[in-house]
Amino acid sequence: TTPYRTAHIEHKTNGDPKWYQKLMKKYQPKDKTKSRYSQHENKQIEDQLARQPIPQSKAELVGHPLYVLKSKLLKFEGIYPNDTPPVGWLKEEPIYPRENIHILRSKQTWLKEAR
């Protein structure tokens, strides 16, 4: 009978999930990346990063959003194009813009991703 079915009991305790999703959808922006507030905030962060000087220690360069040391590249990362001039030097090591770092993939990995 209905009162003893677990699904019926769970439905009563959990409420209607469709109703909750419909309610929460009203309070979320349609596209998070295109909301005016998000765009303004992203622009402020980019401007702030662009104004900062190039870091002068290895610790500051590890994980930096704009710059990377060639020696700190992972085994599956490479600089492209190859003739990219360094934006600075840290002792004897060149510092490159992170926008020129690309992920390298094997033939098998490309085929897996194509599926």
Coordinates of C-alpha atoms in Angstrom, one line a residue:
T1 CA 0.0 0.0 0.0
T2 CA 1.0 3.6 -0.6
P3 CA 1.8 4.7 3.0
Y4 CA 4.4 1.9 3.5
R5 CA 6.3 2.4 0.2
T6 CA 9.7 3.9 0.8
A7 CA 9.5 6.1 -2.3
H8 CA 6.3 7.7 -0.9
I9 CA 7.9 8.4 2.4
E10 CA 11.0 9.9 0.8
H11 CA 8.9 12.1 -1.4
K12 CA 7.1 13.5 1.6
T13 CA 10.3 14.2 3.6
N14 CA 12.3 15.6 0.7
G15 CA 9.7 17.8 -0.9
D16 CA 9.3 18.4 -4.6
P17 CA 12.7 18.7 -6.2
K18 CA 11.3 20.3 -9.4
W19 CA 9.6 23.0 -7.3
Y20 CA 13.0 23.8 -5.6
Q21 CA 14.9 23.9 -8.9
K22 CA 12.3 26.2 -10.4
L23 CA 12.5 28.5 -7.5
M24 CA 16.3 28.6 -7.5
K25 CA 16.4 29.2 -11.2
K26 CA 14.7 32.6 -10.7
Y27 CA 17.6 33.8 -8.5
Q28 CA 20.5 32.7 -10.8
P29 CA 21.7 34.8 -13.7
K30 CA 20.9 33.4 -17.1
D31 CA 24.5 33.2 -18.1
K32 CA 27.0 33.7 -15.3
T33 CA 29.8 34.7 -17.6
K34 CA 27.8 37.4 -19.4
S35 CA 26.2 39.1 -16.4
R36 CA 27.3 42.7 -16.2
Y37 CA 28.6 42.3 -12.6
S38 CA 30.8 39.4 -13.5
Q39 CA 32.2 41.1 -16.6
H40 CA 33.0 44.2 -14.5
E41 CA 34.6 42.1 -11.8
N42 CA 36.7 40.1 -14.2
K43 CA 37.9 43.3 -15.9
Q44 CA 38.9 44.8 -12.6
I45 CA 40.9 41.7 -11.7
E46 CA 42.6 41.6 -15.1
D47 CA 43.5 45.3 -14.8
Q48 CA 44.9 44.8 -11.4
L49 CA 47.1 41.9 -12.5
A50 CA 48.3 43.8 -15.6
R51 CA 49.5 46.7 -13.3
Q52 CA 51.6 44.5 -11.1
P53 CA 55.3 44.1 -12.0
I54 CA 56.8 40.8 -13.0
P55 CA 57.5 38.7 -9.9
Q56 CA 61.2 38.5 -9.0
S57 CA 61.2 35.1 -7.1
K58 CA 60.5 31.5 -8.1
A59 CA 57.9 31.2 -5.3
E60 CA 55.9 34.1 -6.7
L61 CA 56.1 32.8 -10.3
V62 CA 54.8 29.3 -9.4
G63 CA 51.1 29.3 -10.2
H64 CA 51.1 33.0 -11.3
P65 CA 48.2 33.7 -13.7
L66 CA 50.2 35.8 -16.2
Y67 CA 53.8 34.5 -16.1
V68 CA 55.6 31.2 -16.0
L69 CA 59.2 30.0 -15.7
K70 CA 60.4 27.7 -18.4
S71 CA 61.9 25.4 -15.8
K72 CA 58.6 25.1 -14.0
L73 CA 56.6 23.8 -17.0
L74 CA 55.0 20.4 -16.5
K75 CA 56.0 17.5 -18.8
F76 CA 52.9 17.9 -20.9
E77 CA 53.1 21.7 -21.3
G78 CA 55.0 23.5 -24.0
I79 CA 55.6 27.1 -25.3
Y80 CA 54.0 27.8 -28.7
P81 CA 55.1 29.5 -30.8
N82 CA 58.7 28.4 -30.2
D83 CA 60.2 31.8 -31.1
T84 CA 58.2 33.6 -28.4
P85 CA 60.5 36.2 -26.8
P86 CA 60.7 36.0 -23.0
V87 CA 59.0 38.9 -21.1
G88 CA 61.7 38.9 -18.5
W89 CA 64.5 37.0 -16.8
L90 CA 64.9 35.6 -13.3
K91 CA 68.7 35.2 -12.9
E92 CA 69.4 32.9 -15.9
E93 CA 65.9 31.6 -16.5
P94 CA 63.5 33.1 -19.1
I95 CA 60.0 34.2 -18.0
Y96 CA 57.3 33.6 -20.5
P97 CA 53.7 34.8 -20.7
R98 CA 51.3 32.1 -19.6
E99 CA 49.1 32.7 -22.7
N100 CA 51.7 31.1 -24.8
I101 CA 51.7 27.9 -22.8
H102 CA 49.8 25.0 -24.4
I103 CA 49.0 21.5 -23.3
L104 CA 50.7 18.8 -25.3
R105 CA 48.8 15.6 -26.0
S106 CA 49.8 12.3 -27.6
K107 CA 48.0 10.8 -30.6
Q108 CA 46.2 8.4 -28.3
T109 CA 44.9 11.2 -26.1
W110 CA 43.6 13.2 -29.1
L111 CA 41.8 10.1 -30.2
K112 CA 40.3 9.5 -26.8
E113 CA 39.0 13.1 -26.6
A114 CA 37.5 12.8 -30.1
R115 CA 35.1 10.1 -29.0

